[in-house]
Amino acid sequence: MATFVLIHGGGSSGWEYHLLEAELRALGHDVVAPDLPIEDGANGVAEYADAVVAAIGPREDLVVVGHSFGGLVAPLVCDRRPSRLLVLLAAMIPRPGEPASDWWANTGHESEVDMEADPIGAFLHDVPRELAEEALAKGRPHEGDSLGKPWPLAAWPAVPTRVLACRDDRFFPLEFARRVSRERLGIEPDVIGGSHCVSLSRPKELAARLDAYLTAEQQPAG
């Protein structure tokens, strides 16, 4: 058994993982899925990591999963707490010293759809309509006054890292995700079907993939 630490994306909450959490618990794992304190503009990624570490408490055997904006927070958690694995799920991948506000231009990000005009089309197009509307209703304001601060780590944490991109992601299109992962981490990402919010559209499949990552890390080399 491991403890999966699920870090949500921008403007969201731990609720986005409620289906995935049930699937991971059914596989015998513990789950921590805290709400990041995104509504206070004085907070940035370091303070978000503080909140995650506090939620973890004394738990060990950590698998840290960062989704979307959570990809900026997850490595900070791994730097502070011993972790078995770091998984970047449809995630922003930072560079040392790079402010979150600069990530979009630095990576040449272009979405396939207008996320403000059509948020369901951008993030949730394969999620059942009622669930997608509930997800939008549960969104929270993400204040960004501190997001111009440099990303605080000088180097990537010394933890095995996997990148998992979503084949049908319209917000972080697959080829974009592949390019950023290769350029920034030298990692060829794995691919799962589904939209940007794959934890809502394919929770059982995603849980199985995360569990398989953990099993692979436990196998002896050679």
C-alpha angles and dihedrals in degrees: 000000000000135000111245111208106202115198115193130219132254118303091009139094142219087277089081087073100050094107094043091047091057091051094048092048089051087058090055101261132129118234135206116188109167129181111249114228092246097143093073109077090204089070124085136172093296091055091045088055089050089057093049093048090050090051092050091056113169095343118129137188090063127191106188117204120189118192122198107315087009086074087077092054103040097070090052090056091050089050091055101039129039106254134188095210143001118211122191107202115194081325143164108247113209133207123218111277095008114134114228089235091061096049095088096055094038092056095041090237118193122171121214091227138028104265093199097047095041111018094164091052091049101045113007109030094132096041117102107268097242092050092045091053090048089052091053091047090054093052117123131209111263107210112204110191092120097040090095090072116107117263099260106224119092092206141006112280117259096251130114107267131201126186118209117190127189117239095212098039110136095182096052100022114212098250090048091051091048093050095049092047092050095045098044104033106013087236126136103221124231116233132226126181118251145068129292089279095054092152087070099037100042109014097151093049091046092049090052091050093050091047090050090053089055092048091050091052090054094055115102116249116260 
